[in-house]
Short mmCIF file of C-alpha atoms and ligand atoms in Angstrom, two decimals:
data_model
loop_
_atom_site.label_atom_id
_atom_site.label_comp_id
_atom_site.label_asym_id
_atom_site.label_seq_id
_atom_site.Cartn_x
_atom_site.Cartn_y
_atom_site.Cartn_z
CA MET A 84 57.34 15.13 13.52
CA GLY A 85 60.18 14.21 16.41
CA TYR A 86 63.09 14.11 14.58
CA SER A 87 65.21 16.68 12.74
CA LYS A 88 68.24 16.56 10.00
CA PHE A 89 70.70 16.06 12.46
CA ASP A 90 69.42 12.87 13.69
CA PHE A 91 70.36 11.39 10.23
CA GLY A 92 74.11 12.53 10.80
CA GLU A 93 76.36 15.01 10.10
CA ASP A 94 77.55 13.96 6.86
CA PHE A 95 73.95 12.49 5.22
CA HIS A 96 73.55 13.83 1.99
CA TRP A 97 70.20 15.43 1.53
CA GLY A 98 69.41 16.57 -2.17
CA VAL A 99 67.09 16.62 -4.83
CA SER A 100 67.01 14.27 -8.01
CA THR A 101 65.98 15.04 -11.94
CA ALA A 102 66.62 13.58 -15.30
CA ALA A 103 67.31 15.34 -18.57
CA TYR A 104 64.53 14.36 -20.67
CA GLN A 105 62.37 15.05 -18.11
CA ILE A 106 63.23 18.56 -17.65
CA GLU A 107 65.78 19.97 -20.60
CA GLY A 108 63.46 20.26 -23.34
CA ALA A 109 65.77 21.93 -26.08
CA HIS A 110 65.36 18.64 -28.26
CA ASN A 111 67.00 19.69 -31.22
CA LEU A 112 69.30 22.59 -29.87
CA HIS A 113 72.80 23.12 -30.90
CA GLY A 114 73.65 19.77 -32.40
CA LYS A 115 71.66 17.55 -30.12
CA GLY A 116 70.81 14.37 -31.81
CA MET A 117 67.26 12.50 -31.55
CA SER A 118 66.78 9.95 -28.53
CA ILE A 119 64.55 7.32 -28.13
CA TRP A 120 61.92 9.26 -25.86
CA ASP A 121 61.91 12.24 -28.67
CA LYS A 122 60.71 9.42 -31.33
CA PHE A 123 58.80 7.72 -28.86
CA VAL A 124 56.62 11.19 -27.91
CA GLN A 125 55.84 11.54 -31.74
CA ASN A 126 53.36 8.93 -31.23
CA SER A 127 50.92 11.11 -29.14
CA SER A 128 48.69 7.63 -28.50
CA LYS A 129 51.88 6.56 -26.24
CA ILE A 130 51.82 9.30 -23.62
CA LYS A 131 48.78 9.96 -21.86
CA ASP A 132 47.80 13.19 -22.32
CA GLY A 133 49.15 13.31 -26.09
CA SER A 134 52.20 15.66 -24.72
CA HIS A 135 55.82 15.78 -25.42
CA ALA A 136 59.06 17.20 -23.71
CA ASN A 137 60.47 19.06 -26.82
CA VAL A 138 60.56 22.02 -24.50
CA GLY A 139 58.83 20.83 -21.09
CA CYS A 140 60.55 22.93 -18.30
CA ASN A 141 63.25 24.43 -20.33
CA PHE A 142 65.66 23.70 -18.09
CA TYR A 143 68.34 24.12 -21.01
CA GLU A 144 67.68 27.79 -21.22
CA HIS A 145 66.62 28.29 -17.29
CA PHE A 146 68.95 26.29 -15.51
CA GLU A 147 70.70 28.93 -13.70
CA ASN A 148 67.49 30.22 -12.61
CA ASP A 149 66.65 26.50 -11.15
CA LEU A 150 70.09 26.49 -9.41
CA ASP A 151 69.52 29.24 -7.80
CA LEU A 152 65.75 27.89 -6.50
CA ILE A 153 68.02 24.88 -5.29
CA GLN A 154 70.29 27.25 -3.32
CA GLU A 155 67.32 29.19 -2.31
CA MET A 156 65.98 26.06 -0.89
CA GLN A 157 69.37 25.40 0.33
CA ILE A 158 69.46 21.82 -0.90
CA PRO A 159 72.93 20.81 -0.80
CA ASN A 160 73.30 18.09 -3.63
CA TYR A 161 71.66 17.88 -6.71
CA ARG A 162 71.31 15.17 -8.97
CA PHE A 163 70.64 14.99 -12.64
CA SER A 164 71.32 12.94 -15.79
CA ILE A 165 73.45 13.41 -18.99
CA SER A 166 71.40 13.28 -22.26
CA TRP A 167 73.79 10.95 -24.21
CA SER A 168 72.41 12.28 -27.62
CA ARG A 169 73.34 16.12 -26.74
CA VAL A 170 77.21 14.90 -26.25
CA LEU A 171 77.21 12.30 -28.85
CA PRO A 172 74.22 13.08 -31.43
CA ASN A 173 74.54 9.71 -33.07
CA GLY A 174 75.36 7.62 -30.01
CA ILE A 175 78.94 7.35 -31.05
CA GLY A 176 81.51 9.09 -32.98
CA GLU A 177 81.48 12.62 -33.47
CA VAL A 178 81.07 14.81 -30.11
CA ASN A 179 78.75 18.06 -29.80
CA GLN A 180 80.84 20.55 -28.38
CA ALA A 181 78.08 22.34 -27.49
CA GLY A 182 76.38 19.66 -25.40
CA ILE A 183 79.76 19.17 -23.43
CA ASP A 184 79.78 22.93 -22.87
CA PHE A 185 75.91 22.79 -21.61
CA TYR A 186 76.69 20.31 -18.90
CA ASN A 187 80.29 22.33 -17.89
CA ARG A 188 78.00 25.24 -17.43
CA LEU A 189 75.47 23.46 -15.42
CA ILE A 190 78.27 21.57 -13.23
CA ASP A 191 80.09 25.09 -12.84
CA ALA A 192 77.08 26.63 -12.07
CA CYS A 193 76.55 24.06 -9.13
CA LEU A 194 79.80 24.20 -7.77
CA GLU A 195 79.84 28.15 -7.94
CA ARG A 196 76.46 27.85 -5.79
CA ASN A 197 77.93 25.22 -3.40
CA ILE A 198 75.67 22.62 -4.78
CA THR A 199 77.37 19.03 -5.14
CA PRO A 200 76.78 17.57 -8.57
CA TRP A 201 75.57 14.15 -8.61
CA VAL A 202 75.40 12.63 -12.32
CA THR A 203 73.45 9.81 -13.54
CA LEU A 204 74.98 8.40 -16.60
CA TYR A 205 72.11 7.15 -18.23
CA HIS A 206 68.44 7.71 -17.33
CA TRP A 207 66.59 6.30 -20.23
CA ASP A 208 67.49 8.33 -23.04
CA LEU A 209 69.28 6.29 -25.58
CA PRO A 210 70.24 7.79 -28.99
CA GLN A 211 67.67 6.73 -31.77
CA ALA A 212 70.61 6.27 -33.89
CA LEU A 213 71.80 3.10 -31.53
CA GLU A 214 68.11 1.86 -31.30
CA ASP A 215 67.88 2.03 -35.15
CA GLN A 216 70.87 -0.79 -34.74
CA GLY A 217 69.13 -2.83 -31.84
CA GLY A 218 69.52 -0.28 -29.19
CA TRP A 219 69.62 -2.47 -25.70
CA THR A 220 69.14 -5.57 -27.39
CA ASN A 221 72.29 -5.31 -29.33
CA ARG A 222 75.66 -6.50 -27.41
CA GLU A 223 77.38 -3.91 -29.55
CA ILE A 224 75.91 -1.78 -26.70
CA LEU A 225 78.72 -2.33 -24.55
CA ASN A 226 81.10 -0.42 -26.90
CA TRP A 227 78.71 2.41 -27.43
CA PHE A 228 78.54 2.67 -23.80
CA GLU A 229 82.43 2.49 -23.21
CA GLU A 230 82.32 5.56 -25.56
CA PHE A 231 79.70 7.49 -23.78
CA ALA A 232 81.00 6.80 -20.17
CA THR A 233 84.34 7.79 -21.19
CA LEU A 234 83.83 10.73 -22.95
CA CYS A 235 81.30 11.77 -19.54
CA ALA A 236 84.18 10.90 -17.27
CA ARG A 237 87.06 12.66 -19.23
CA SER A 238 85.01 15.85 -19.71
CA PHE A 239 83.39 16.07 -16.37
CA GLY A 240 85.38 13.98 -14.10
CA ASP A 241 87.72 16.77 -12.76
CA ARG A 242 84.44 18.53 -11.16
CA VAL A 243 82.23 15.74 -10.25
CA THR A 244 82.76 13.39 -7.66
CA HIS A 245 79.50 11.42 -7.38
CA TRP A 246 78.56 9.37 -10.12
CA MET A 247 75.66 6.80 -10.91
CA VAL A 248 75.70 4.67 -13.90
CA LEU A 249 72.29 3.56 -14.67
CA ASN A 250 68.70 4.63 -13.35
CA GLU A 251 66.42 1.91 -12.88
CA PRO A 252 67.42 -0.82 -15.57
CA MET A 253 64.34 -2.76 -14.53
CA VAL A 254 61.89 0.07 -15.88
CA PHE A 255 63.91 0.74 -18.83
CA THR A 256 64.14 -2.62 -19.96
CA GLY A 257 60.86 -3.83 -18.49
CA ALA A 258 58.68 -0.92 -19.82
CA GLY A 259 60.63 -0.03 -22.89
CA TYR A 260 61.51 -3.81 -24.19
CA PHE A 261 58.80 -6.34 -22.70
CA LEU A 262 55.75 -4.15 -22.37
CA GLY A 263 56.32 -1.37 -24.88
CA TYR A 264 54.99 1.20 -22.54
CA HIS A 265 58.04 3.45 -22.44
CA ALA A 266 60.32 4.29 -25.14
CA PRO A 267 61.42 2.46 -27.59
CA GLY A 268 58.06 0.67 -27.49
CA ARG A 269 59.25 -2.91 -27.99
CA LYS A 270 57.89 -5.77 -26.32
CA GLY A 271 58.33 -9.44 -25.79
CA MET A 272 60.56 -11.84 -23.91
CA SER A 273 63.77 -11.98 -26.04
CA ASN A 274 63.85 -8.59 -26.37
CA PHE A 275 63.34 -8.12 -22.40
CA LEU A 276 66.27 -10.55 -21.68
CA SER A 277 68.66 -9.29 -24.32
CA ALA A 278 68.49 -5.78 -23.34
CA MET A 279 68.40 -6.92 -19.33
CA HIS A 280 71.64 -8.85 -19.88
CA HIS A 281 73.38 -6.13 -21.76
CA ALA A 282 71.88 -3.24 -19.05
CA THR A 283 73.48 -5.57 -16.43
CA LEU A 284 76.73 -5.59 -17.97
CA CYS A 285 77.02 -1.85 -18.73
CA GLN A 286 76.23 -1.31 -15.51
CA SER A 287 79.30 -2.61 -14.02
CA LEU A 288 81.47 -1.67 -17.17
CA GLY A 289 80.36 1.70 -16.84
CA ALA A 290 81.21 1.73 -13.29
CA ARG A 291 84.65 -0.01 -14.02
CA ILE A 292 85.15 2.92 -16.87
CA LEU A 293 84.61 5.73 -14.01
CA ARG A 294 86.82 3.84 -11.56
CA ASN A 295 89.77 3.82 -13.89
CA GLU A 296 89.32 7.26 -15.17
CA LEU A 297 88.54 8.66 -11.57
CA GLU A 298 90.44 7.26 -9.13
CA ASP A 299 88.53 9.16 -5.94
CA ALA A 300 85.00 9.05 -7.58
CA LYS A 301 82.44 7.62 -5.27
CA ILE A 302 80.62 5.31 -8.04
CA GLY A 303 77.04 4.04 -7.64
CA THR A 304 74.42 2.68 -9.54
CA THR A 305 70.29 3.08 -9.00
CA PHE A 306 67.60 0.50 -8.53
CA SER A 307 63.76 0.75 -8.28
CA CYS A 308 62.67 -1.20 -5.66
CA SER A 309 59.25 -1.95 -3.74
CA HIS A 310 58.58 -4.17 -0.74
CA ILE A 311 56.32 -6.96 -2.09
CA ASP A 312 53.61 -8.62 -0.13
CA PRO A 313 51.32 -11.52 -1.16
CA LEU A 314 47.59 -10.83 -0.91
CA THR A 315 46.77 -13.82 0.99
CA ASP A 316 48.68 -16.52 2.98
CA ASP A 317 47.75 -19.02 0.23
CA GLU A 318 51.06 -20.76 -0.79
CA LYS A 319 50.29 -19.91 -4.56
CA ASP A 320 50.45 -16.17 -3.69
CA VAL A 321 53.15 -16.18 -1.62
CA ALA A 322 55.06 -18.31 -4.33
CA ALA A 323 53.88 -15.65 -6.86
CA ALA A 324 54.83 -12.63 -4.21
CA ASN A 325 58.67 -14.36 -4.54
CA ARG A 326 58.74 -14.26 -8.42
CA PHE A 327 57.93 -10.86 -8.71
CA ASP A 328 60.27 -9.95 -5.80
CA ALA A 329 63.16 -11.64 -8.12
CA LEU A 330 62.10 -9.85 -10.88
CA LEU A 331 61.54 -6.28 -9.41
CA ASN A 332 63.93 -6.36 -6.91
CA ARG A 333 66.59 -8.69 -7.36
CA LEU A 334 67.31 -9.06 -11.07
CA PHE A 335 69.65 -6.23 -11.12
CA ILE A 336 71.62 -5.63 -8.05
CA GLU A 337 72.48 -9.37 -7.45
CA PRO A 338 74.60 -9.85 -10.84
CA ALA A 339 76.02 -6.31 -9.80
CA LEU A 340 77.18 -8.07 -6.20
CA GLY A 341 78.63 -10.81 -7.97
CA LEU A 342 75.56 -13.44 -6.97
CA GLY A 343 74.48 -13.69 -10.28
CA TYR A 344 70.95 -14.06 -11.82
CA PRO A 345 68.39 -14.83 -9.52
CA LEU A 346 67.11 -17.39 -11.67
CA ASP A 347 65.80 -20.27 -9.11
CA ASP A 348 63.29 -17.85 -8.10
CA LEU A 349 63.05 -16.47 -11.54
CA PRO A 350 62.77 -19.82 -13.98
CA ILE A 351 61.43 -17.16 -16.40
CA ALA A 352 64.70 -15.57 -16.86
CA LYS A 353 66.68 -19.08 -17.55
CA ARG A 354 66.52 -17.74 -21.29
CA VAL A 355 69.06 -15.26 -20.53
CA GLU A 356 71.59 -17.76 -20.83
CA LYS A 357 71.25 -17.71 -24.44
CA TYR A 358 72.82 -13.94 -24.29
CA MET A 359 75.70 -14.82 -21.98
CA LEU A 360 79.27 -15.69 -23.08
CA PRO A 361 81.43 -17.51 -20.94
CA HIS A 362 83.18 -14.63 -18.85
CA ASP A 363 79.94 -12.59 -18.47
CA GLU A 364 79.40 -13.83 -15.12
CA SER A 365 82.40 -12.20 -13.42
CA LEU A 366 81.91 -9.37 -15.67
CA MET A 367 78.57 -8.37 -13.84
CA HIS A 368 80.09 -7.84 -11.04
CA PHE A 369 81.43 -4.35 -9.48
CA ASP A 370 82.40 -3.11 -6.18
CA PHE A 371 79.74 -0.01 -5.84
CA ASP A 372 80.82 2.62 -3.14
CA PHE A 373 77.03 2.99 -2.98
CA ILE A 374 73.54 1.27 -4.08
CA GLY A 375 70.73 4.07 -4.73
CA VAL A 376 67.52 3.12 -3.75
CA GLN A 377 64.45 4.33 -5.55
CA ASN A 378 61.65 3.79 -3.86
CA TYR A 379 57.95 5.20 -4.15
CA THR A 380 55.32 2.47 -2.72
CA ARG A 381 54.66 -1.32 -2.16
CA GLU A 382 53.47 -3.82 -4.48
CA VAL A 383 50.78 -6.29 -3.66
CA VAL A 384 50.98 -9.78 -5.70
CA LYS A 385 48.38 -12.57 -6.49
CA ALA A 386 48.71 -15.63 -8.33
CA ASN A 387 47.09 -15.53 -11.54
CA TRP A 388 47.86 -18.97 -13.70
CA MET A 389 46.38 -17.28 -16.99
CA ILE A 390 48.96 -14.60 -16.93
CA PRO A 391 51.90 -15.46 -18.95
CA TYR A 392 55.41 -16.27 -17.69
CA MET A 393 54.86 -14.73 -14.13
CA LYS A 394 51.67 -16.37 -13.67
CA GLY A 395 50.77 -13.95 -11.17
CA GLN A 396 49.96 -10.25 -11.00
CA ILE A 397 50.31 -7.09 -9.16
CA VAL A 398 47.01 -5.95 -7.46
CA ASN A 399 46.50 -2.23 -8.21
CA ALA A 400 46.26 -0.23 -5.47
CA ASP A 401 42.78 1.06 -6.26
CA GLU A 402 41.64 -2.11 -5.67
CA ARG A 403 42.38 -2.49 -2.33
CA LYS A 404 41.14 0.53 -0.07
CA VAL A 405 44.50 2.02 0.53
CA PRO A 406 45.27 5.63 0.23
CA LEU A 407 46.44 6.79 -3.26
CA THR A 408 48.71 8.96 -4.81
CA THR A 409 47.62 10.30 -8.63
CA MET A 410 49.98 7.48 -10.02
CA ASN A 411 47.55 5.28 -8.45
CA TRP A 412 50.46 4.04 -6.06
CA GLU A 413 49.26 3.29 -2.41
CA VAL A 414 51.06 5.50 0.35
CA TYR A 415 53.10 2.89 2.15
CA PRO A 416 56.05 4.71 4.11
CA GLN A 417 57.02 0.95 5.40
CA SER A 418 58.33 -0.29 2.12
CA ILE A 419 61.24 2.23 2.13
CA TYR A 420 62.23 0.81 5.50
CA GLN A 421 61.58 -2.85 4.45
CA VAL A 422 64.05 -2.27 1.23
CA LEU A 423 66.51 -0.70 3.09
CA LYS A 424 66.56 -3.74 5.59
CA LYS A 425 66.65 -6.23 2.58
CA PHE A 426 69.48 -4.28 0.71
CA ASP A 427 71.51 -3.96 4.00
CA THR A 428 71.45 -7.94 4.49
CA TYR A 429 73.70 -8.31 1.00
CA GLU A 430 76.75 -8.66 2.22
CA GLY A 431 78.51 -7.00 -0.81
CA VAL A 432 76.32 -3.42 -0.30
CA LYS A 433 78.12 -1.12 1.67
CA GLU A 434 76.12 1.88 1.48
CA LEU A 435 72.78 2.73 0.55
CA VAL A 436 71.51 6.12 -0.71
CA ILE A 437 67.83 6.89 -1.47
CA THR A 438 68.39 8.58 -4.76
CA GLU A 439 64.62 9.16 -5.31
CA ASN A 440 61.59 9.37 -3.01
CA GLY A 441 58.56 11.63 -3.91
CA VAL A 442 55.05 11.94 -4.79
CA ALA A 443 52.11 13.26 -6.75
CA PHE A 444 49.29 14.19 -5.32
CA PRO A 445 46.11 16.49 -6.88
CA GLU A 446 47.14 20.17 -6.11
CA LYS A 447 46.03 23.56 -7.03
CA VAL A 448 47.59 27.14 -7.40
CA ILE A 449 45.67 29.57 -4.98
CA GLU A 450 46.97 33.10 -5.68
CA GLY A 451 50.13 32.13 -6.14
CA ARG A 452 50.70 29.53 -3.33
CA ILE A 453 50.67 25.55 -3.38
CA LYS A 454 49.89 24.31 0.05
CA ASP A 455 50.83 20.76 -0.75
CA LEU A 456 50.74 19.46 3.01
CA ASP A 457 50.35 15.94 1.74
CA ARG A 458 53.29 16.05 0.19
CA ILE A 459 55.04 17.41 3.35
CA GLN A 460 53.61 14.63 5.29
CA PHE A 461 54.55 11.87 2.75
CA VAL A 462 58.01 12.71 2.55
CA GLN A 463 58.05 13.32 6.72
CA SER A 464 56.52 9.65 7.00
CA TYR A 465 59.06 8.13 4.39
CA LEU A 466 62.01 10.00 6.22
CA ASN A 467 60.92 8.56 9.51
CA GLN A 468 61.11 5.04 8.10
CA VAL A 469 64.44 5.84 6.66
CA LEU A 470 65.66 6.89 10.05
CA LYS A 471 64.26 3.76 11.75
CA ALA A 472 66.50 1.72 9.59
CA GLN A 473 69.20 3.74 10.11
CA ARG A 474 69.10 3.25 13.92
CA GLU A 475 69.01 -0.02 13.34
CA ASP A 476 72.09 0.03 11.68
CA VAL A 477 71.35 -0.04 8.48
CA ASN A 478 74.29 2.35 6.44
CA VAL A 479 71.75 4.82 4.56
CA THR A 480 73.66 7.96 3.87
CA GLY A 481 71.49 10.36 1.82
CA TYR A 482 68.32 10.99 0.79
CA PHE A 483 66.98 12.72 -2.44
CA ILE A 484 63.66 13.63 -2.86
CA TRP A 485 62.16 13.25 -6.60
CA THR A 486 61.74 16.01 -7.83
CA LEU A 487 63.01 19.45 -8.14
CA LEU A 488 60.37 20.80 -10.79
CA ASP A 489 57.33 19.24 -11.89
CA ASN A 490 58.03 18.00 -15.09
CA PHE A 491 57.10 15.37 -17.99
CA GLU A 492 56.36 11.90 -16.30
CA TRP A 493 57.59 9.83 -19.17
CA ALA A 494 54.11 8.11 -20.34
CA GLU A 495 52.03 10.15 -17.71
CA GLY A 496 52.66 13.33 -19.79
CA PHE A 497 52.21 16.27 -17.56
CA THR A 498 49.55 14.73 -15.63
CA GLN A 499 51.43 13.63 -12.78
CA ARG A 500 53.20 17.03 -10.64
CA PHE A 501 56.04 15.59 -8.65
CA GLY A 502 57.91 18.61 -8.19
CA LEU A 503 58.99 20.62 -4.89
CA ILE A 504 58.63 23.57 -7.55
CA HIS A 505 55.45 24.16 -9.48
CA THR A 506 56.21 24.45 -13.34
CA ASP A 507 54.00 26.86 -15.56
CA PHE A 508 54.16 25.24 -18.75
CA GLU A 509 53.23 27.73 -20.45
CA THR A 510 54.97 30.80 -18.97
CA GLN A 511 57.97 28.56 -17.74
CA GLU A 512 57.35 30.63 -14.26
CA ARG A 513 57.98 28.54 -11.22
CA ILE A 514 56.63 28.67 -7.42
CA ILE A 515 58.20 27.23 -4.81
CA LYS A 516 55.74 24.79 -3.12
CA ASP A 517 55.08 24.54 0.37
CA SER A 518 56.79 21.37 0.47
CA GLY A 519 59.67 23.01 -0.98
CA ARG A 520 59.78 25.78 1.87
CA TRP A 521 59.06 22.81 4.23
CA TYR A 522 62.10 21.00 2.77
CA LYS A 523 64.20 24.46 3.14
CA ARG A 524 63.24 24.95 6.80
CA PHE A 525 64.09 21.27 7.84
CA LEU A 526 67.38 21.52 5.65
CA GLN A 527 68.49 24.87 7.85
CA SER A 528 66.84 24.21 11.37
CA ALA A 529 67.57 22.36 14.44
CA LYS A 530 64.65 20.84 15.09
CA VAL A 531 61.23 20.97 12.84
CA ARG A 532 58.61 19.30 15.07
CA ASN A 533 55.70 20.65 13.19
CA LEU A 534 54.10 21.15 9.75
CA VAL A 535 54.59 25.06 9.56
CA VAL A 536 56.08 26.08 6.80
C1 GAL B 779 61.41 6.86 -11.34
C2 GAL B 779 62.19 7.52 -12.41
C3 GAL B 779 61.94 9.16 -12.52
C4 GAL B 779 60.54 9.45 -12.21
C5 GAL B 779 59.87 8.83 -10.95
C6 GAL B 779 58.41 9.30 -10.61
O1 GAL B 779 61.01 5.63 -11.61
O2 GAL B 779 63.48 7.23 -12.02
O3 GAL B 779 62.33 9.55 -13.85
O4 GAL B 779 59.53 9.24 -13.59
O5 GAL B 779 59.68 7.26 -10.99
O6 GAL B 779 57.65 8.40 -11.40
#
């Protein structure tokens, strides 16, 4: 590897990311209300290994120790999310002071260790009480989200300067309200389009609230994005790839930038108009300080007239003879370069931060050590592509690894280990993997040119 962290610039934000439901545990402790994920995992057939995250990594009780490990690895920025039902057990109304106190302690503990907290308002764990009233498909969510965002800004904004409104709206609306793979497990086009539109409105609404409450805050939001290639040059495959690109990469960012929904390239979304009120188009827009790019892989698409709506499909990576992760995602570092270049072409994008990138590979603990060289190589190769984009004048200003600890990987349960730190879910013992040791050396040293850990 022929670069060091200094090649990315003095002010580049190096970090690590997590999400509340995936690590906190303490699902019903100290007044926390039920979230859609607490409910969804009760049906164990929905989760690959039948597991749940009621305890998970128990970050709720181990956070000081875990922040010590972040400090030990010399990672200067830590991204986490607020569990809505921990601070507002019913989603609105009565505040759970114990929940507010937890996040206050967490934020203070970050600051004491010189770790800058980056807070995501919503990382998929809607209060079940709100889902019972329609969740993201109910336009009332604009009022509910306003209450939650205002509470977070007023409770934590005196110390938190970096905010993200939503985590990957495409995934929580697509997997949660169209395919039913994720909580709350609802399906169908009308659920999807209404959830999608309300999430788009909340994305900018949440940002406006943060801006009004916290003048100096840096405000962003995050998007899942993958470079998309057609399987062949056949015009049908190319057209299908364009539709998938509009769905997976453009649907949420374009309205935020004031460009409206990409309906010309995604005619199936035209019915969203049914859920739109006269001024919505302008309400969807917000001048974000930064855009969070979350990239893991690329997708390859082929036309298939039998598939409803999209008339095309993603060709699974294991059918393409390419290097694979245990998620069955292709290792394809150029994808992160391509999405950075693509987002950089939007006039309204000021700054890009990689808010998630990482990998799960098979791994073993041998004599107390995890030699995850393949993760180190993965990160190095993706970082190389980030640097390439930066050298071509893309304003990318940060990189956060997904993730701190092995944790609950949504519908994959505990079958996927993405952490820089190994978690023993029985004993809660943590072991910094070789990749965590490498990240530390990378962050502390002037030049790391090889894979020595
Ligand atoms: C993202 C998500 C994370 C994590 C990661 C790895 O889509 O934001 O919570 O699960 O993928 O799959």
